[in-house]
Amino acid sequence: MSPGELPALALRWLPRPAYTRPALAALNLAFATALRRGELDFMTGRIIVIALQETPLRLALSGARRRLVSPAVPRRPDLLIEADLATYATLLQGEADPDTLFFQRRLRLNGDTELGLEVKNFLAGWEPDRVLQRLLTQARRRLSGPVEVGDFTTRHREFQK
């Protein structure tokens, strides 16, 4: 067994509530304004699984009463979203749009196409607050290796000038 396989092996034995509860709390906080405005109401009764590549971590989400919740009854997800941690951070920071990441094959969406488009459109228009933006920037700095975001970043910087 290589040293790189050890973290994934340890994560396999991590109880689901150990990462589900903090992740749900963080997502509800990050998307609080959008949830209050009903921008995520399309998730009500739907199950979206967020998977972290190269780990066994899977977070099942659903919408209920303008909150993100873990589905009470496990069933096949309507949509599976899969990416590595750097890609999720890039996406949440708005440094690359979901289409760019999808076509670069860094972001995978499998399942209900309409639901995937709703999630993609929400993320493309969502802007994190300053505190979350700083946390995401720090997290990305700690990730190993450069994060390529195609020419979207270049175009975005040129647009801001």
Tab-separated table of N, CA and C in Angstrom:
chain	number	residue	atom	x	y	z
A	1	MET	N	0.844	-1.172	0.000
A	1	MET	CA	0.000	0.000	0.000
A	1	MET	C	0.894	1.241	0.000
A	2	SER	N	0.597	2.164	-0.895
A	2	SER	CA	1.389	3.388	-0.992
A	2	SER	C	0.913	4.397	0.048
A	3	PRO	N	1.785	5.357	0.406
A	3	PRO	CA	1.380	6.370	1.378
A	3	PRO	C	0.164	7.173	0.914
A	4	GLY	N	0.008	7.352	-0.394
A	4	GLY	CA	-1.130	8.093	-0.922
A	4	GLY	C	-2.459	7.389	-0.704
A	5	GLU	N	-2.423	6.070	-0.535
A	5	GLU	CA	-3.653	5.306	-0.331
A	5	GLU	C	-4.128	5.335	1.119
A	6	LEU	N	-3.241	5.683	2.049
A	6	LEU	CA	-3.606	5.666	3.463
A	6	LEU	C	-4.737	6.629	3.809
A	7	PRO	N	-4.708	7.908	3.355
A	7	PRO	CA	-5.832	8.787	3.697
A	7	PRO	C	-7.172	8.265	3.177
A	8	ALA	N	-7.195	7.741	1.960
A	8	ALA	CA	-8.446	7.216	1.407
A	8	ALA	C	-8.929	6.023	2.228
A	9	LEU	N	-8.003	5.194	2.678
A	9	LEU	CA	-8.367	4.048	3.505
A	9	LEU	C	-8.951	4.519	4.840
A	10	ALA	N	-8.331	5.525	5.440
A	10	ALA	CA	-8.834	6.060	6.709
A	10	ALA	C	-10.221	6.675	6.522
A	11	LEU	N	-10.435	7.373	5.410
A	11	LEU	CA	-11.732	7.996	5.148
A	11	LEU	C	-12.837	6.963	4.978
A	12	ARG	N	-12.480	5.783	4.491
A	12	ARG	CA	-13.478	4.732	4.294
A	12	ARG	C	-14.129	4.348	5.622
A	13	TRP	N	-13.385	4.468	6.713
A	13	TRP	CA	-13.899	4.074	8.023
A	13	TRP	C	-14.483	5.248	8.803
A	14	LEU	N	-14.435	6.433	8.234
A	14	LEU	CA	-14.995	7.614	8.886
A	14	LEU	C	-16.520	7.521	8.878
A	15	PRO	N	-17.164	7.626	10.036
A	15	PRO	CA	-18.632	7.560	10.057
A	15	PRO	C	-19.232	8.718	9.249
A	16	ARG	N	-20.250	8.412	8.486
A	16	ARG	CA	-20.876	9.421	7.617
A	16	ARG	C	-21.267	10.702	8.368
A	17	PRO	N	-21.878	10.622	9.560
A	17	PRO	CA	-22.235	11.865	10.262
A	17	PRO	C	-21.025	12.743	10.608
A	18	ALA	N	-19.839	12.144	10.709
A	18	ALA	CA	-18.640	12.914	11.058
A	18	ALA	C	-18.298	13.954	10.001
A	19	TYR	N	-18.666	13.712	8.757
A	19	TYR	CA	-18.418	14.730	7.734
A	19	TYR	C	-19.714	15.314	7.168
A	20	THR	N	-20.824	14.589	7.257
A	20	THR	CA	-22.087	15.088	6.713
A	20	THR	C	-22.604	16.292	7.497
A	21	ARG	N	-22.626	16.189	8.812
A	21	ARG	CA	-23.171	17.291	9.627
A	21	ARG	C	-22.383	18.585	9.449
A	22	PRO	N	-21.048	18.566	9.572
A	22	PRO	CA	-20.312	19.821	9.371
A	22	PRO	C	-20.439	20.349	7.939
A	23	ALA	N	-20.463	19.460	6.965
A	23	ALA	CA	-20.587	19.899	5.567
A	23	ALA	C	-21.942	20.553	5.324
A	24	LEU	N	-23.007	19.963	5.845
A	24	LEU	CA	-24.343	20.557	5.697
A	24	LEU	C	-24.425	21.913	6.394
A	25	ALA	N	-23.850	22.006	7.586
A	25	ALA	CA	-23.857	23.284	8.307
A	25	ALA	C	-23.110	24.345	7.504
A	26	ALA	N	-21.957	23.983	6.948
A	26	ALA	CA	-21.168	24.933	6.155
A	26	ALA	C	-21.912	25.355	4.890
A	27	LEU	N	-22.538	24.408	4.204
A	27	LEU	CA	-23.271	24.741	2.976
A	27	LEU	C	-24.499	25.599	3.273
A	28	ASN	N	-25.210	25.301	4.357
A	28	ASN	CA	-26.365	26.127	4.728
A	28	ASN	C	-25.933	27.548	5.077
A	29	LEU	N	-24.779	27.686	5.696
A	29	LEU	CA	-24.252	29.009	6.014
A	29	LEU	C	-23.801	29.731	4.743
A	30	ALA	N	-23.062	29.029	3.894
A	30	ALA	CA	-22.555	29.639	2.659
A	30	ALA	C	-23.685	30.083	1.735
A	31	PHE	N	-24.738	29.295	1.660
A	31	PHE	CA	-25.845	29.585	0.746
A	31	PHE	C	-27.054	30.198	1.466
A	32	ALA	N	-26.864	30.738	2.669
A	32	ALA	CA	-27.979	31.234	3.488
A	32	ALA	C	-28.857	32.234	2.749
A	33	THR	N	-28.259	33.209	2.111
A	33	THR	CA	-29.049	34.229	1.410
A	33	THR	C	-29.827	33.611	0.262
A	34	ALA	N	-29.169	32.775	-0.519
A	34	ALA	CA	-29.836	32.121	-1.651
A	34	ALA	C	-30.965	31.219	-1.165
A	35	LEU	N	-30.758	30.530	-0.058
A	35	LEU	CA	-31.805	29.673	0.500
A	35	LEU	C	-33.006	30.504	0.945
A	36	ARG	N	-32.739	31.627	1.623
A	36	ARG	CA	-33.840	32.504	2.066
A	36	ARG	C	-34.635	33.039	0.884
A	37	ARG	N	-33.953	33.331	-0.208
A	37	ARG	CA	-34.613	33.880	-1.404
A	37	ARG	C	-35.329	32.806	-2.224
A	38	GLY	N	-35.133	31.545	-1.862
A	38	GLY	CA	-35.778	30.463	-2.601
A	38	GLY	C	-35.035	30.048	-3.853
A	39	GLU	N	-33.778	30.474	-3.995
A	39	GLU	CA	-33.004	30.169	-5.194
A	39	GLU	C	-32.633	28.693	-5.306
A	40	LEU	N	-32.741	27.964	-4.204
A	40	LEU	CA	-32.422	26.535	-4.229
A	40	LEU	C	-33.665	25.669	-4.023
A	41	ASP	N	-34.837	26.259	-4.185
A	41	ASP	CA	-36.081	25.494	-4.028
A	41	ASP	C	-36.180	24.337	-5.024
A	42	PHE	N	-35.463	24.427	-6.132
A	42	PHE	CA	-35.487	23.337	-7.118
A	42	PHE	C	-34.944	22.034	-6.537
A	43	MET	N	-34.249	22.095	-5.399
A	43	MET	CA	-33.691	20.892	-4.775
A	43	MET	C	-34.696	20.168	-3.881
A	44	THR	N	-35.838	20.779	-3.613
A	44	THR	CA	-36.834	20.158	-2.740
A	44	THR	C	-37.284	18.820	-3.327
A	45	GLY	N	-37.147	17.781	-2.512
A	45	GLY	CA	-37.551	16.446	-2.944
A	45	GLY	C	-36.583	15.765	-3.895
A	46	ARG	N	-35.496	16.415	-4.229
A	46	ARG	CA	-34.488	15.844	-5.131
A	46	ARG	C	-33.262	15.480	-4.306
A	47	ILE	N	-32.499	14.518	-4.771
A	47	ILE	CA	-31.264	14.135	-4.084
A	47	ILE	C	-30.092	14.387	-5.019
A	48	ILE	N	-29.153	15.178	-4.509
A	48	ILE	CA	-27.911	15.461	-5.225
A	48	ILE	C	-26.779	14.912	-4.370
A	49	VAL	N	-25.912	14.127	-4.974
A	49	VAL	CA	-24.755	13.599	-4.265
A	49	VAL	C	-23.520	14.338	-4.761
A	50	ILE	N	-22.773	14.900	-3.817
A	50	ILE	CA	-21.509	15.559	-4.121
A	50	ILE	C	-20.411	14.587	-3.726
A	51	ALA	N	-19.594	14.202	-4.698
A	51	ALA	CA	-18.536	13.226	-4.461
A	51	ALA	C	-17.179	13.902	-4.592
A	52	LEU	N	-16.281	13.586	-3.682
A	52	LEU	CA	-14.916	14.090	-3.722
A	52	LEU	C	-14.049	13.018	-4.367
A	53	GLN	N	-13.529	13.333	-5.561
A	53	GLN	CA	-12.749	12.350	-6.315
A	53	GLN	C	-11.609	11.800	-5.473
A	54	GLU	N	-11.265	10.575	-5.751
A	54	GLU	CA	-10.159	9.856	-5.135
A	54	GLU	C	-10.349	9.626	-3.635
A	55	THR	N	-11.591	9.795	-3.163
A	55	THR	CA	-11.920	9.463	-1.776
A	55	THR	C	-13.275	8.756	-1.780
A	56	PRO	N	-13.590	8.084	-0.701
A	56	PRO	CA	-14.918	7.468	-0.619
A	56	PRO	C	-15.993	8.443	-0.119
A	57	LEU	N	-15.642	9.723	0.066
A	57	LEU	CA	-16.595	10.685	0.619
A	57	LEU	C	-17.684	11.032	-0.379
A	58	ARG	N	-18.926	10.901	0.077
A	58	ARG	CA	-20.108	11.230	-0.712
A	58	ARG	C	-21.067	11.973	0.206
A	59	LEU	N	-21.530	13.133	-0.231
A	59	LEU	CA	-22.461	13.926	0.558
A	59	LEU	C	-23.774	14.004	-0.189
A	60	ALA	N	-24.814	13.411	0.382
A	60	ALA	CA	-26.145	13.446	-0.233
A	60	ALA	C	-26.896	14.651	0.314
A	61	LEU	N	-27.430	15.469	-0.604
A	61	LEU	CA	-28.153	16.685	-0.240
A	61	LEU	C	-29.545	16.671	-0.827
A	62	SER	N	-30.442	17.316	-0.113
A	62	SER	CA	-31.785	17.542	-0.608
A	62	SER	C	-32.230	18.883	-0.046
A	63	GLY	N	-33.310	19.411	-0.563
A	63	GLY	CA	-33.842	20.662	-0.047
A	63	GLY	C	-35.117	20.405	0.730
A	64	ALA	N	-35.280	21.120	1.845
A	64	ALA	CA	-36.503	21.017	2.649
A	64	ALA	C	-36.659	22.302	3.446
A	65	ARG	N	-37.786	22.968	3.277
A	65	ARG	CA	-38.090	24.196	4.023
A	65	ARG	C	-36.946	25.206	3.941
A	66	ARG	N	-36.466	25.407	2.725
A	66	ARG	CA	-35.410	26.390	2.437
A	66	ARG	C	-34.132	26.149	3.237
A	67	ARG	N	-33.800	24.859	3.379
A	67	ARG	CA	-32.529	24.437	3.981
A	67	ARG	C	-32.013	23.253	3.190
A	68	LEU	N	-30.713	23.049	3.259
A	68	LEU	CA	-30.128	21.843	2.693
A	68	LEU	C	-30.094	20.808	3.799
A	69	VAL	N	-30.540	19.609	3.489
A	69	VAL	CA	-30.627	18.535	4.476
A	69	VAL	C	-30.063	17.258	3.868
A	70	SER	N	-29.757	16.325	4.751
A	70	SER	CA	-29.375	14.993	4.314
A	70	SER	C	-30.668	14.200	4.149
A	71	PRO	N	-30.860	13.536	3.013
A	71	PRO	CA	-32.118	12.807	2.794
A	71	PRO	C	-32.364	11.771	3.884
A	72	ALA	N	-33.596	11.727	4.366
A	72	ALA	CA	-33.962	10.792	5.431
A	72	ALA	C	-33.946	9.349	4.935
A	73	VAL	N	-34.406	9.151	3.712
A	73	VAL	CA	-34.479	7.808	3.143
A	73	VAL	C	-33.479	7.716	1.991
A	74	PRO	N	-32.456	6.875	2.136
A	74	PRO	CA	-31.492	6.754	1.050
A	74	PRO	C	-32.140	6.156	-0.199
A	75	ARG	N	-31.849	6.738	-1.326
A	75	ARG	CA	-32.301	6.202	-2.608
A	75	ARG	C	-31.319	6.672	-3.669
A	76	ARG	N	-31.524	6.198	-4.849
A	76	ARG	CA	-30.642	6.580	-5.946
A	76	ARG	C	-30.714	8.098	-6.148
A	77	PRO	N	-29.552	8.766	-6.267
A	77	PRO	CA	-29.577	10.220	-6.431
A	77	PRO	C	-30.117	10.633	-7.797
A	78	ASP	N	-30.714	11.823	-7.817
A	78	ASP	CA	-31.167	12.399	-9.082
A	78	ASP	C	-29.981	12.936	-9.872
A	79	LEU	N	-28.938	13.369	-9.153
A	79	LEU	CA	-27.759	13.948	-9.792
A	79	LEU	C	-26.529	13.619	-8.966
A	80	LEU	N	-25.452	13.230	-9.640
A	80	LEU	CA	-24.156	13.011	-9.007
A	80	LEU	C	-23.210	14.068	-9.552
A	81	ILE	N	-22.576	14.816	-8.649
A	81	ILE	CA	-21.575	15.814	-9.019
A	81	ILE	C	-20.251	15.322	-8.461
A	82	GLU	N	-19.235	15.249	-9.313
A	82	GLU	CA	-17.947	14.724	-8.867
A	82	GLU	C	-16.815	15.608	-9.361
A	83	ALA	N	-15.898	15.938	-8.437
A	83	ALA	CA	-14.715	16.737	-8.766
A	83	ALA	C	-13.704	16.570	-7.639
A	84	ASP	N	-12.486	17.081	-7.867
A	84	ASP	CA	-11.514	17.082	-6.780
A	84	ASP	C	-11.690	18.359	-5.961
A	85	LEU	N	-11.012	18.432	-4.834
A	85	LEU	CA	-11.190	19.551	-3.916
A	85	LEU	C	-10.810	20.883	-4.555
A	86	ALA	N	-9.728	20.911	-5.314
A	86	ALA	CA	-9.295	22.155	-5.965
A	86	ALA	C	-10.351	22.649	-6.950
A	87	THR	N	-10.976	21.746	-7.665
A	87	THR	CA	-12.013	22.135	-8.625
A	87	THR	C	-13.230	22.702	-7.910
A	88	TYR	N	-13.646	22.074	-6.800
A	88	TYR	CA	-14.769	22.616	-6.037
A	88	TYR	C	-14.447	24.024	-5.529
A	89	ALA	N	-13.230	24.229	-5.017
A	89	ALA	CA	-12.846	25.557	-4.522
A	89	ALA	C	-12.843	26.575	-5.658
A	90	THR	N	-12.315	26.191	-6.815
A	90	THR	CA	-12.298	27.076	-7.983
A	90	THR	C	-13.716	27.453	-8.381
A	91	LEU	N	-14.589	26.481	-8.378
A	91	LEU	CA	-15.987	26.704	-8.749
A	91	LEU	C	-16.682	27.644	-7.764
A	92	LEU	N	-16.512	27.381	-6.472
A	92	LEU	CA	-17.175	28.200	-5.463
A	92	LEU	C	-16.628	29.621	-5.405
A	93	GLN	N	-15.372	29.796	-5.793
A	93	GLN	CA	-14.791	31.142	-5.818
A	93	GLN	C	-15.195	31.913	-7.062
A	94	GLY	N	-15.802	31.244	-8.012
A	94	GLY	CA	-16.201	31.923	-9.238
A	94	GLY	C	-15.045	32.185	-10.179
A	95	GLU	N	-13.934	31.478	-9.992
A	95	GLU	CA	-12.771	31.671	-10.847
A	95	GLU	C	-12.886	30.912	-12.158
A	96	ALA	N	-13.837	30.033	-12.241
A	96	ALA	CA	-14.127	29.331	-13.493
A	96	ALA	C	-15.609	29.000	-13.479
A	97	ASP	N	-16.222	29.102	-14.626
A	97	ASP	CA	-17.639	28.764	-14.666
A	97	ASP	C	-17.797	27.248	-14.761
A	98	PRO	N	-18.948	26.732	-14.352
A	98	PRO	CA	-19.162	25.284	-14.365
A	98	PRO	C	-18.991	24.664	-15.754
A	99	ASP	N	-19.395	25.380	-16.812
A	99	ASP	CA	-19.239	24.834	-18.166
A	99	ASP	C	-17.777	24.590	-18.502
A	100	THR	N	-16.913	25.551	-18.158
A	100	THR	CA	-15.483	25.403	-18.431
A	100	THR	C	-14.947	24.163	-17.735
A	101	LEU	N	-15.263	24.014	-16.454
A	101	LEU	CA	-14.779	22.861	-15.692
A	101	LEU	C	-15.358	21.557	-16.229
A	102	PHE	N	-16.611	21.590	-16.660
A	102	PHE	CA	-17.248	20.406	-17.226
A	102	PHE	C	-16.544	19.990	-18.521
A	103	PHE	N	-16.306	20.947	-19.416
A	103	PHE	CA	-15.687	20.608	-20.694
A	103	PHE	C	-14.208	20.263	-20.553
A	104	GLN	N	-13.576	20.707	-19.478
A	104	GLN	CA	-12.204	20.291	-19.185
A	104	GLN	C	-12.185	18.928	-18.486
A	105	ARG	N	-13.348	18.384	-18.239
A	105	ARG	CA	-13.534	17.091	-17.561
A	105	ARG	C	-13.010	17.091	-16.131
A	106	ARG	N	-13.030	18.258	-15.526
A	106	ARG	CA	-12.645	18.369	-14.122
A	106	ARG	C	-13.868	18.299	-13.220
A	107	LEU	N	-15.036	18.562	-13.790
A	107	LEU	CA	-16.304	18.501	-13.078
A	107	LEU	C	-17.200	17.540	-13.841
A	108	ARG	N	-17.691	16.514	-13.130
A	108	ARG	CA	-18.564	15.537	-13.792
A	108	ARG	C	-19.962	15.627	-13.201
A	109	LEU	N	-20.939	15.633	-14.098
A	109	LEU	CA	-22.346	15.624	-13.708
A	109	LEU	C	-22.997	14.413	-14.355
A	110	ASN	N	-23.625	13.574	-13.554
A	110	ASN	CA	-24.323	12.395	-14.065
A	110	ASN	C	-25.718	12.342	-13.466
A	111	GLY	N	-26.703	12.130	-14.327
A	111	GLY	CA	-28.071	12.005	-13.843
A	111	GLY	C	-29.013	12.930	-14.573
A	112	ASP	N	-29.945	13.506	-13.845
A	112	ASP	CA	-30.993	14.361	-14.382
A	112	ASP	C	-30.386	15.621	-15.002
A	113	THR	N	-30.481	15.724	-16.321
A	113	THR	CA	-29.882	16.843	-17.054
A	113	THR	C	-30.474	18.177	-16.636
A	114	GLU	N	-31.792	18.238	-16.487
A	114	GLU	CA	-32.441	19.494	-16.106
A	114	GLU	C	-31.981	19.955	-14.723
A	115	LEU	N	-31.896	19.028	-13.785
A	115	LEU	CA	-31.419	19.357	-12.443
A	115	LEU	C	-29.961	19.809	-12.501
A	116	GLY	N	-29.161	19.134	-13.301
A	116	GLY	CA	-27.765	19.533	-13.479
A	116	GLY	C	-27.641	20.953	-13.998
A	117	LEU	N	-28.503	21.325	-14.950
A	117	LEU	CA	-28.490	22.692	-15.483
A	117	LEU	C	-28.899	23.703	-14.416
A	118	GLU	N	-29.880	23.350	-13.591
A	118	GLU	CA	-30.297	24.266	-12.524
A	118	GLU	C	-29.166	24.487	-11.520
A	119	VAL	N	-28.483	23.411	-11.142
A	119	VAL	CA	-27.354	23.529	-10.216
A	119	VAL	C	-26.251	24.364	-10.856
A	120	LYS	N	-25.931	24.061	-12.107
A	120	LYS	CA	-24.880	24.780	-12.831
A	120	LYS	C	-25.213	26.265	-12.924
A	121	ASN	N	-26.440	26.596	-13.276
A	121	ASN	CA	-26.841	27.999	-13.397
A	121	ASN	C	-26.813	28.717	-12.049
A	122	PHE	N	-27.226	28.020	-11.001
A	122	PHE	CA	-27.156	28.627	-9.672
A	122	PHE	C	-25.710	28.950	-9.319
A	123	LEU	N	-24.823	27.970	-9.476
A	123	LEU	CA	-23.421	28.177	-9.109
A	123	LEU	C	-22.756	29.253	-9.958
A	124	ALA	N	-23.140	29.334	-11.223
A	124	ALA	CA	-22.551	30.343	-12.110
A	124	ALA	C	-22.922	31.757	-11.666
A	125	GLY	N	-24.093	31.926	-11.051
A	125	GLY	CA	-24.536	33.249	-10.640
A	125	GLY	C	-24.313	33.565	-9.173
A	126	TRP	N	-23.910	32.574	-8.387
A	126	TRP	CA	-23.742	32.755	-6.953
A	126	TRP	C	-22.403	33.416	-6.648
A	127	GLU	N	-22.409	34.339	-5.688
A	127	GLU	CA	-21.172	34.991	-5.259
A	127	GLU	C	-21.006	34.800	-3.757
A	128	PRO	N	-19.864	34.231	-3.345
A	128	PRO	CA	-19.644	34.040	-1.908
A	128	PRO	C	-19.395	35.382	-1.216
A	129	ASP	N	-19.734	35.447	0.083
A	129	ASP	CA	-19.432	36.672	0.818
A	129	ASP	C	-17.923	36.751	1.056
A	130	ARG	N	-17.466	37.867	1.585
A	130	ARG	CA	-16.015	38.107	1.730
A	130	ARG	C	-15.332	37.094	2.635
A	131	VAL	N	-15.977	36.743	3.740
A	131	VAL	CA	-15.370	35.793	4.677
A	131	VAL	C	-15.182	34.441	4.001
A	132	LEU	N	-16.212	33.952	3.335
A	132	LEU	CA	-16.110	32.674	2.639
A	132	LEU	C	-15.078	32.759	1.521
A	133	GLN	N	-15.032	33.872	0.827
A	133	GLN	CA	-14.054	34.055	-0.249
A	133	GLN	C	-12.632	33.911	0.307
A	134	ARG	N	-12.363	34.519	1.459
A	134	ARG	CA	-11.026	34.408	2.074
A	134	ARG	C	-10.731	32.967	2.474
A	135	LEU	N	-11.722	32.283	3.058
A	135	LEU	CA	-11.519	30.883	3.451
A	135	LEU	C	-11.223	30.005	2.238
A	136	LEU	N	-11.956	30.218	1.157
A	136	LEU	CA	-11.727	29.438	-0.059
A	136	LEU	C	-10.349	29.722	-0.639
A	137	THR	N	-9.920	30.976	-0.599
A	137	THR	CA	-8.591	31.337	-1.101
A	137	THR	C	-7.517	30.637	-0.282
A	138	GLN	N	-7.654	30.646	1.039
A	138	GLN	CA	-6.683	29.965	1.896
A	138	GLN	C	-6.678	28.464	1.633
A	139	ALA	N	-7.848	27.888	1.465
A	139	ALA	CA	-7.928	26.446	1.194
A	139	ALA	C	-7.235	26.103	-0.115
A	140	ARG	N	-7.455	26.910	-1.139
A	140	ARG	CA	-6.829	26.633	-2.435
A	140	ARG	C	-5.325	26.766	-2.361
A	141	ARG	N	-4.817	27.703	-1.574
A	141	ARG	CA	-3.362	27.860	-1.430
A	141	ARG	C	-2.733	26.631	-0.801
A	142	ARG	N	-3.485	25.983	0.072
A	142	ARG	CA	-2.949	24.805	0.766
A	142	ARG	C	-3.012	23.537	-0.077
A	143	LEU	N	-3.782	23.576	-1.141
A	143	LEU	CA	-3.877	22.404	-2.002
A	143	LEU	C	-2.599	22.290	-2.817
A	144	SER	N	-2.150	21.095	-3.021
A	144	SER	CA	-0.918	20.910	-3.784
A	144	SER	C	-1.179	21.029	-5.272
A	145	GLY	N	-0.224	21.587	-5.968
A	145	GLY	CA	-0.291	21.687	-7.425
A	145	GLY	C	-1.075	22.890	-7.892
A	146	PRO	N	-0.739	23.354	-9.080
A	146	PRO	CA	-1.455	24.498	-9.647
A	146	PRO	C	-2.858	24.105	-10.076
A	147	VAL	N	-3.751	25.060	-10.037
A	147	VAL	CA	-5.121	24.843	-10.476
A	147	VAL	C	-5.307	25.593	-11.781
A	148	GLU	N	-5.566	24.869	-12.854
A	148	GLU	CA	-5.762	25.487	-14.153
A	148	GLU	C	-7.245	25.748	-14.348
A	149	VAL	N	-7.550	26.949	-14.782
A	149	VAL	CA	-8.952	27.284	-14.998
A	149	VAL	C	-9.196	27.714	-16.432
A	150	GLY	N	-8.342	27.295	-17.327
A	150	GLY	CA	-8.529	27.634	-18.740
A	150	GLY	C	-8.385	29.115	-18.966
A	151	ASP	N	-8.996	29.594	-20.017
A	151	ASP	CA	-8.851	31.004	-20.335
A	151	ASP	C	-9.943	31.846	-19.689
A	152	PHE	N	-10.835	31.258	-18.895
A	152	PHE	CA	-11.897	32.022	-18.245
A	152	PHE	C	-11.315	33.093	-17.330
A	153	THR	N	-10.284	32.742	-16.532
A	153	THR	CA	-9.686	33.699	-15.613
A	153	THR	C	-9.087	34.872	-16.369
A	154	THR	N	-8.397	34.585	-17.456
A	154	THR	CA	-7.805	35.649	-18.262
A	154	THR	C	-8.892	36.569	-18.795
A	155	ARG	N	-9.943	36.005	-19.363
A	155	ARG	CA	-11.034	36.820	-19.897
A	155	ARG	C	-11.703	37.615	-18.789
A	156	HIS	N	-11.878	36.996	-17.610
A	156	HIS	CA	-12.527	37.668	-16.498
A	156	HIS	C	-11.698	38.874	-16.058
A	157	ARG	N	-10.376	38.705	-15.959
A	157	ARG	CA	-9.513	39.821	-15.564
A	157	ARG	C	-9.561	40.936	-16.594
A	158	GLU	N	-9.563	40.577	-17.877
A	158	GLU	CA	-9.621	41.592	-18.924
A	158	GLU	C	-10.934	42.352	-18.855
A	159	PHE	N	-12.022	41.657	-18.534
A	159	PHE	CA	-13.336	42.292	-18.447
A	159	PHE	C	-13.374	43.300	-17.303
A	160	GLN	N	-12.666	43.010	-16.205
A	160	GLN	CA	-12.684	43.890	-15.042
A	160	GLN	C	-11.880	45.166	-15.259
A	161	LYS	N	-10.971	45.180	-16.229
A	161	LYS	CA	-10.116	46.361	-16.452
A	161	LYS	C	-10.888	47.541	-16.949
